[in-house]
XYZ file of C-alpha atoms in Angstrom:
463
model
C 20.398 -19.207 5.384
C 19.246 -19.122 9.009
C 15.542 -18.446 9.293
C 14.695 -15.297 11.260
C 11.961 -15.190 13.887
C 9.845 -12.950 11.617
C 9.764 -11.963 7.991
C 9.016 -8.314 8.845
C 9.263 -6.385 12.096
C 7.459 -3.024 12.104
C 8.204 -0.381 14.743
C 5.127 1.834 15.051
C 1.547 0.567 14.978
C -0.323 3.650 13.784
C -1.676 4.396 10.302
C 1.363 3.404 8.258
C 2.596 0.532 10.403
C -0.713 -1.214 11.050
C -1.815 -0.864 7.435
C 1.473 -2.292 6.180
C 1.181 -5.155 8.667
C -2.308 -6.019 7.406
C -1.264 -6.202 3.752
C 1.823 -8.269 4.573
C 0.069 -10.668 6.938
C -2.636 -11.267 4.357
C 0.104 -12.234 1.911
C 1.363 -14.842 4.357
C 4.255 -12.964 5.953
C 5.169 -13.471 9.593
C 4.781 -9.936 10.936
C 5.552 -8.470 14.360
C 4.179 -5.012 15.087
C 5.681 -2.926 17.916
C 4.472 0.315 19.459
C 5.981 2.246 22.343
C 2.571 3.437 23.632
C -0.173 1.589 25.458
C -2.811 0.831 22.826
C -5.335 1.987 21.897
C -4.474 5.608 22.604
C -5.019 9.001 21.056
C -2.406 10.613 18.866
C -2.601 14.225 19.952
C -0.502 15.831 17.195
C -2.789 14.962 14.316
C -5.672 16.829 12.711
C -6.572 13.475 11.101
C -8.052 14.491 7.751
C -8.084 11.749 5.099
C -8.720 12.401 1.409
C -10.595 9.960 -0.881
C -7.535 7.943 -2.000
C -6.687 7.317 1.654
C -10.244 6.142 2.282
C -9.781 3.727 -0.613
C -6.888 2.121 1.286
C -8.986 1.942 4.461
C -11.604 0.093 2.435
C -8.963 -2.335 1.191
C -7.876 -3.188 4.736
C -11.514 -3.528 5.785
C -11.995 -0.584 8.163
C -13.690 1.874 5.806
C -17.253 0.900 6.811
C -16.427 1.303 10.508
C -14.977 4.761 9.828
C -18.085 5.837 7.901
C -20.369 4.498 10.639
C -19.237 7.242 13.034
C -17.395 9.903 11.023
C -19.466 12.174 8.747
C -18.366 12.567 5.118
C -17.099 15.911 3.854
C -18.128 16.231 0.221
C -18.483 20.015 0.029
C -15.208 21.759 0.807
C -15.431 25.523 1.178
C -12.406 27.763 0.738
C -12.333 31.413 1.728
C -9.501 33.525 0.331
C -9.876 36.988 1.842
C -13.615 36.934 1.211
C -13.550 35.172 -2.172
C -15.380 31.951 -1.315
C -15.747 28.841 -3.433
C -17.344 25.477 -2.758
C -15.657 22.373 -4.156
C -18.143 19.515 -4.376
C -16.622 16.064 -4.670
C -18.430 13.447 -6.788
C -20.834 10.921 -5.285
C -18.942 8.234 -3.439
C -15.863 10.412 -2.935
C -15.419 12.345 0.303
C -12.926 13.460 2.899
C -13.216 11.999 6.401
C -11.749 13.119 9.711
C -11.950 10.169 12.151
C -10.490 10.619 15.641
C -7.122 8.943 15.872
C -7.726 6.724 18.888
C -10.602 5.019 17.095
C -8.943 4.950 13.668
C -5.656 3.574 14.974
C -7.491 0.927 17.018
C -9.433 -0.186 13.920
C -6.215 -0.511 11.939
C -4.478 -2.397 14.748
C -7.413 -4.792 14.988
C -7.275 -5.337 11.234
C -3.570 -6.172 11.446
C -4.091 -8.678 14.248
C -7.092 -10.137 12.440
C -4.927 -10.667 9.363
C -2.415 -12.620 11.432
C 0.143 -10.033 12.566
C 1.410 -10.119 16.138
C 1.046 -6.837 18.062
C 3.038 -5.809 21.121
C 2.388 -2.426 22.710
C 4.485 -0.621 25.337
C 7.525 -1.973 23.502
C 10.309 0.402 22.544
C 13.133 -0.231 20.089
C 16.479 0.758 21.641
C 19.027 -0.583 19.146
C 19.431 -2.650 16.012
C 20.961 -6.081 15.482
C 23.293 -6.315 12.475
C 25.038 -9.120 10.673
C 27.597 -8.532 7.900
C 26.457 -4.908 7.623
C 22.781 -5.800 7.316
C 20.017 -5.079 9.838
C 18.592 -8.417 10.970
C 16.536 -7.392 14.007
C 16.169 -5.130 17.011
C 16.719 -4.963 20.705
C 13.522 -3.812 22.356
C 12.495 -2.977 25.896
C 9.099 -3.840 27.355
C 8.257 -3.685 31.047
C 11.896 -3.005 31.888
C 13.056 -6.163 30.130
C 15.201 -6.169 26.995
C 14.671 -8.770 24.303
C 16.235 -9.441 20.894
C 13.931 -10.093 17.954
C 15.212 -11.009 14.505
C 13.542 -10.361 11.168
C 14.428 -10.330 7.483
C 13.277 -6.705 7.275
C 12.922 -4.009 9.944
C 10.515 -1.189 9.071
C 10.404 2.136 10.866
C 6.824 3.375 10.944
C 7.473 5.346 14.105
C 6.769 8.890 12.988
C 8.740 11.995 12.152
C 11.016 11.540 15.186
C 11.659 7.938 14.144
C 13.979 5.916 16.362
C 14.633 3.497 13.508
C 15.580 6.349 11.156
C 18.056 7.600 13.729
C 19.564 4.173 14.339
C 20.137 3.485 10.639
C 21.341 7.086 10.152
C 18.897 7.726 7.315
C 19.972 10.867 5.466
C 17.603 13.846 5.217
C 17.196 15.804 1.982
C 15.045 18.704 0.756
C 14.303 19.567 4.381
C 13.147 22.863 5.868
C 11.695 24.154 9.153
C 7.993 24.920 9.421
C 6.984 28.528 8.930
C 3.742 27.999 10.876
C 2.635 26.453 14.147
C -0.660 24.601 14.471
C -3.329 24.823 17.200
C -6.721 23.166 17.279
C -9.434 21.880 19.604
C -12.793 20.105 19.455
C -16.209 21.669 19.878
C -19.635 20.060 19.993
C -21.341 21.059 16.757
C -24.156 23.567 17.485
C -27.621 22.848 16.164
C -27.314 25.428 13.376
C -24.206 23.749 11.911
C -26.386 21.757 9.515
C -29.516 23.914 9.395
C -28.215 27.423 8.737
C -27.794 28.011 4.950
C -24.557 29.860 5.670
C -23.032 26.497 6.588
C -23.801 24.666 3.385
C -20.417 22.991 3.521
C -18.818 20.055 5.294
C -15.215 21.199 5.557
C -13.895 24.754 5.633
C -10.559 26.471 5.059
C -10.123 30.232 5.401
C -7.338 32.737 4.980
C -8.465 36.191 6.090
C -6.170 39.166 6.699
C -3.210 36.864 7.265
C -5.066 34.594 9.712
C -6.019 31.004 8.922
C -8.904 28.893 10.154
C -10.212 25.375 9.544
C -13.315 23.362 10.366
C -13.274 19.568 10.047
C -16.346 17.492 11.011
C -15.277 14.556 13.139
C -16.747 11.734 15.231
C -19.844 12.019 17.395
C -21.071 15.393 16.064
C -17.929 17.268 16.991
C -15.968 19.807 14.978
C -12.203 20.123 14.866
C -11.544 23.879 14.674
C -8.039 25.255 14.380
C -5.638 27.883 13.133
C -2.053 27.872 11.845
C -0.295 31.005 13.183
C 3.132 32.071 11.865
C 5.966 30.413 13.760
C 7.279 33.754 15.017
C 4.029 34.185 16.992
C 4.113 30.695 18.477
C 5.566 31.886 21.786
C 2.535 34.086 22.417
C 0.179 31.226 21.571
C 2.068 28.853 23.858
C 1.378 31.051 26.878
C -2.406 30.852 26.394
C -3.358 28.568 23.478
C -7.049 28.523 24.414
C -7.324 32.304 24.575
C -5.193 32.855 21.469
C -7.214 30.373 19.400
C -10.550 31.839 20.422
C -9.366 35.446 19.985
C -7.965 34.732 16.529
C -11.076 32.958 15.258
C -13.776 35.008 17.019
C -14.157 37.422 14.102
C -13.956 34.788 11.366
C -17.436 34.912 9.750
C -18.134 31.175 9.764
C -16.011 30.019 12.681
C -16.795 32.842 15.133
C -20.472 31.896 15.670
C -19.505 28.252 16.271
C -17.232 29.014 19.225
C -18.580 32.329 20.559
C -20.779 30.914 23.316
C -19.100 27.548 23.732
C -16.030 26.007 25.273
C -13.872 23.373 23.578
C -14.242 19.764 24.630
C -10.878 19.024 26.191
C -7.716 21.072 25.918
C -6.344 22.948 22.938
C -3.690 20.921 21.132
C -0.737 22.274 19.240
C 2.517 21.702 17.452
C 5.140 24.415 17.275
C 8.517 23.233 15.999
C 7.996 21.032 12.982
C 10.462 20.112 10.288
C 9.524 18.796 6.868
C 11.786 16.463 4.920
C 12.487 13.402 2.860
C 14.747 10.703 4.282
C 16.537 7.832 2.598
C 13.742 5.285 2.394
C 15.510 1.925 2.410
C 18.811 0.287 3.230
C 20.308 -3.115 3.924
C 17.568 -4.882 5.880
C 15.492 -1.792 6.691
C 12.861 0.598 5.336
C 11.023 3.708 6.523
C 7.331 4.328 5.865
C 4.961 7.213 6.574
C 6.275 10.216 8.491
C 9.409 8.282 9.430
C 10.615 8.669 5.855
C 8.736 11.692 4.553
C 6.983 14.492 6.428
C 5.268 17.316 4.540
C 3.701 20.570 5.746
C 0.633 19.786 7.846
C -1.295 22.758 6.449
C -2.409 20.671 3.464
C -3.628 17.819 5.685
C -2.057 15.051 3.612
C -0.107 13.082 6.216
C -2.479 10.179 6.868
C -3.370 9.758 3.203
C 0.335 9.710 2.337
C 1.026 7.127 5.066
C -1.772 4.830 3.877
C -0.723 5.016 0.231
C 2.904 4.370 1.149
C 1.965 1.372 3.289
C 0.053 -0.208 0.412
C 2.852 0.311 -2.104
C 5.595 -0.769 0.314
C 3.731 -4.013 1.002
C 3.941 -4.874 -2.699
C 7.671 -4.149 -2.723
C 8.272 -6.308 0.356
C 6.270 -9.154 -1.121
C 8.359 -8.902 -4.311
C 11.156 -10.158 -2.109
C 14.301 -8.292 -3.128
C 16.346 -5.293 -2.088
C 15.982 -3.962 -5.638
C 12.186 -3.924 -5.234
C 12.519 -1.927 -2.024
C 14.945 0.492 -3.633
C 12.529 1.012 -6.531
C 9.730 1.658 -4.010
C 11.775 4.387 -2.304
C 12.424 6.185 -5.571
C 8.767 5.887 -6.612
C 7.729 7.288 -3.218
C 9.749 10.431 -3.877
C 8.357 10.926 -7.376
C 4.773 10.611 -6.111
C 5.239 12.779 -3.012
C 7.374 15.614 -4.390
C 4.559 17.619 -6.078
C 2.533 17.580 -2.836
C 5.628 18.552 -0.882
C 5.928 21.577 -3.179
C 2.259 22.489 -2.577
C 2.769 22.249 1.182
C 5.740 24.593 0.958
C 3.689 27.101 -1.051
C 0.556 26.970 1.101
C 2.485 26.959 4.370
C 4.134 30.324 3.728
C 3.068 32.887 6.372
C 1.901 36.415 5.666
C -0.897 37.955 3.613
C -2.511 35.880 0.916
C -0.736 36.433 -2.418
C -2.692 38.265 -5.112
C -2.209 35.214 -7.315
C -4.171 33.071 -4.876
C -7.010 35.593 -4.784
C -7.068 35.580 -8.575
C -7.225 31.789 -8.670
C -10.137 31.712 -6.242
C -12.012 34.398 -8.139
C -11.632 32.428 -11.365
C -12.625 28.960 -10.129
C -16.369 29.557 -10.258
C -16.127 31.099 -13.732
C -13.914 28.345 -15.141
C -15.625 24.969 -14.623
C -12.729 23.131 -16.272
C -10.326 24.579 -13.694
C -12.596 23.549 -10.832
C -12.816 20.042 -12.336
C -9.021 19.891 -12.400
C -8.937 20.887 -8.722
C -11.324 18.032 -7.868
C -9.120 15.617 -9.814
C -6.137 16.913 -7.867
C -7.855 16.364 -4.508
C -8.640 12.810 -5.657
C -5.009 12.350 -6.790
C -6.027 11.692 -10.362
C -3.950 14.694 -11.402
C -0.677 16.095 -10.118
C -1.029 19.438 -8.296
C 1.696 20.720 -10.611
C -0.788 20.274 -13.463
C -3.626 22.185 -11.797
C -3.229 25.432 -13.749
C -2.168 25.082 -17.414
C 0.831 27.184 -18.408
C -1.177 29.042 -21.057
C -3.737 30.010 -18.420
C -0.988 31.451 -16.221
C 0.460 33.403 -19.137
C -2.964 34.818 -19.970
C -3.491 35.917 -16.369
C -0.084 37.591 -16.349
C -0.872 39.475 -19.559
C -4.316 40.608 -18.398
C -2.940 41.643 -15.000
C -0.204 43.703 -16.602
C -2.693 45.444 -18.922
C -4.929 46.242 -15.952
C -2.106 47.821 -14.004
C -1.706 44.999 -11.456
C 2.036 44.306 -11.639
C 1.990 42.502 -8.282
C 0.253 39.478 -9.793
C 2.721 39.403 -12.660
C 5.633 39.463 -10.201
C 4.041 36.700 -8.128
C 3.427 34.616 -11.233
C 7.068 34.948 -12.231
C 8.233 34.031 -8.727
C 5.842 31.058 -8.562
C 6.992 29.944 -12.004
C 10.583 30.031 -10.775
C 9.754 27.875 -7.758
C 7.754 25.480 -9.927
C 10.672 25.230 -12.368
C 12.972 24.285 -9.490
C 10.457 21.627 -8.440
C 10.292 20.263 -11.990
C 14.082 20.060 -12.072
C 14.054 18.132 -8.813
C 11.267 15.936 -10.123
C 13.299 15.134 -13.245
C 16.185 14.093 -10.997
C 13.894 11.862 -8.934
C 12.384 10.324 -12.073
C 15.859 9.558 -13.378
C 16.711 7.829 -10.108
C 13.445 5.888 -10.334
C 14.248 4.814 -13.904
C 17.659 3.574 -12.756
C 16.050 1.675 -9.897
C 13.480 0.191 -12.287
C 16.238 -0.977 -14.633
C 18.132 -2.605 -11.764
C 14.996 -4.271 -10.478
C 14.101 -5.694 -13.881
C 17.641 -6.901 -14.421
C 17.713 -8.689 -11.061
C 14.236 -10.101 -11.611
C 15.363 -11.430 -14.994
C 18.415 -13.036 -13.452
C 16.268 -14.631 -10.783
C 13.908 -16.055 -13.380
C 16.787 -17.454 -15.438
C 18.286 -18.927 -12.288
C 15.038 -20.668 -11.455
C 14.659 -21.902 -15.043
C 18.137 -23.428 -14.948
C 17.560 -24.972 -11.538
C 19.864 -22.620 -9.622
C 18.353 -20.357 -6.957
C 19.212 -16.677 -7.058
C 20.546 -14.984 -3.937
C 17.625 -12.885 -2.744
C 16.112 -11.894 0.551
C 13.444 -14.356 1.626
C 10.043 -13.605 0.148
C 7.086 -13.651 2.584
């Protein structure tokens, strides 16, 4: 077999791509990392929140300490559901972080290069090179010059509008258009942000009278403050995003005082037409990681964490050295991501806050076990589908009906129907994963027997 120039070529050098490159290079793979932008550079369409499991991955690649050196931790997360406020306090050593993307991406790129990966910026993939139906490289343009680079595996880590996904014609499934737009900006944190008792929280989410608001602490004593208006109002926001953002949040009890006498640092940023989806994750000689293969509703702020976790797990599949390992990774990705995809679909719905959500918030402080389950969910030690036990939901429905609140009962039934559909889909994805696991084990067994008998098995080269 002719040796390719690289073991793995990765298009996209942001969170998913650079992290994957670091893990692979550490394992001894020859890795080339492309990015179409001049690096380092900011990634404007990102609110850049990272939950504790994502921080764990940053620690594994060696950039966690540098993130913590500048970005403040968010251990107390406050949620406001039409005036019902709760504080979720994460355990010691577990926190959310919101590092600015230019710095975070640069740290990850440096880690990849330090591990031995080669990085080329301002390099854009324009087509793929195939041999016998398998992707074996790319044609890329840099500085007006086209070059051909070969690799045993080409990975698209180039975002939701992935060029690689388009070139391999990766199929979309379970997709839908966003029901909300997103607008945010950065403000210097006022002095009372950490002295006023009203702000005894680090991160804030609110849903008041149909309007949403968020506060994320970020680098250098700044606050990311934003709102997610319904998509049908996006045109009005587009005309004057600064004015619309300030007008919407001016009356919010916690956010209003932060922005009332201040101007944002830089321009308001926004995203209007998003689409959320899964895509086929692997094929002959290629794979998709991060938003290139799966993009969920941004309202739950899970994109970077998802990308980091995927990069870590994909690295293990690549190192395993077979197409069956990659196929198993794709199916496992779907099983892990589907519950969060469901949550994003639920939370991203526009309109007034459902009565069921108000009930949940009102009960959290009176049910410590439920709050503990929420913390476990944030830390990904529990599936979000397991947050509220079925018996608890049935009890709420009964009590609501007896108290003459049929709306909650109707919402519970509707939510149960949507959850049942998700469980059905999850069963399908688990079945596909089991089939992939069986195939992987069978091929691994054949490879071992081949080695034992002195005959090499036909597998893709292992880094």
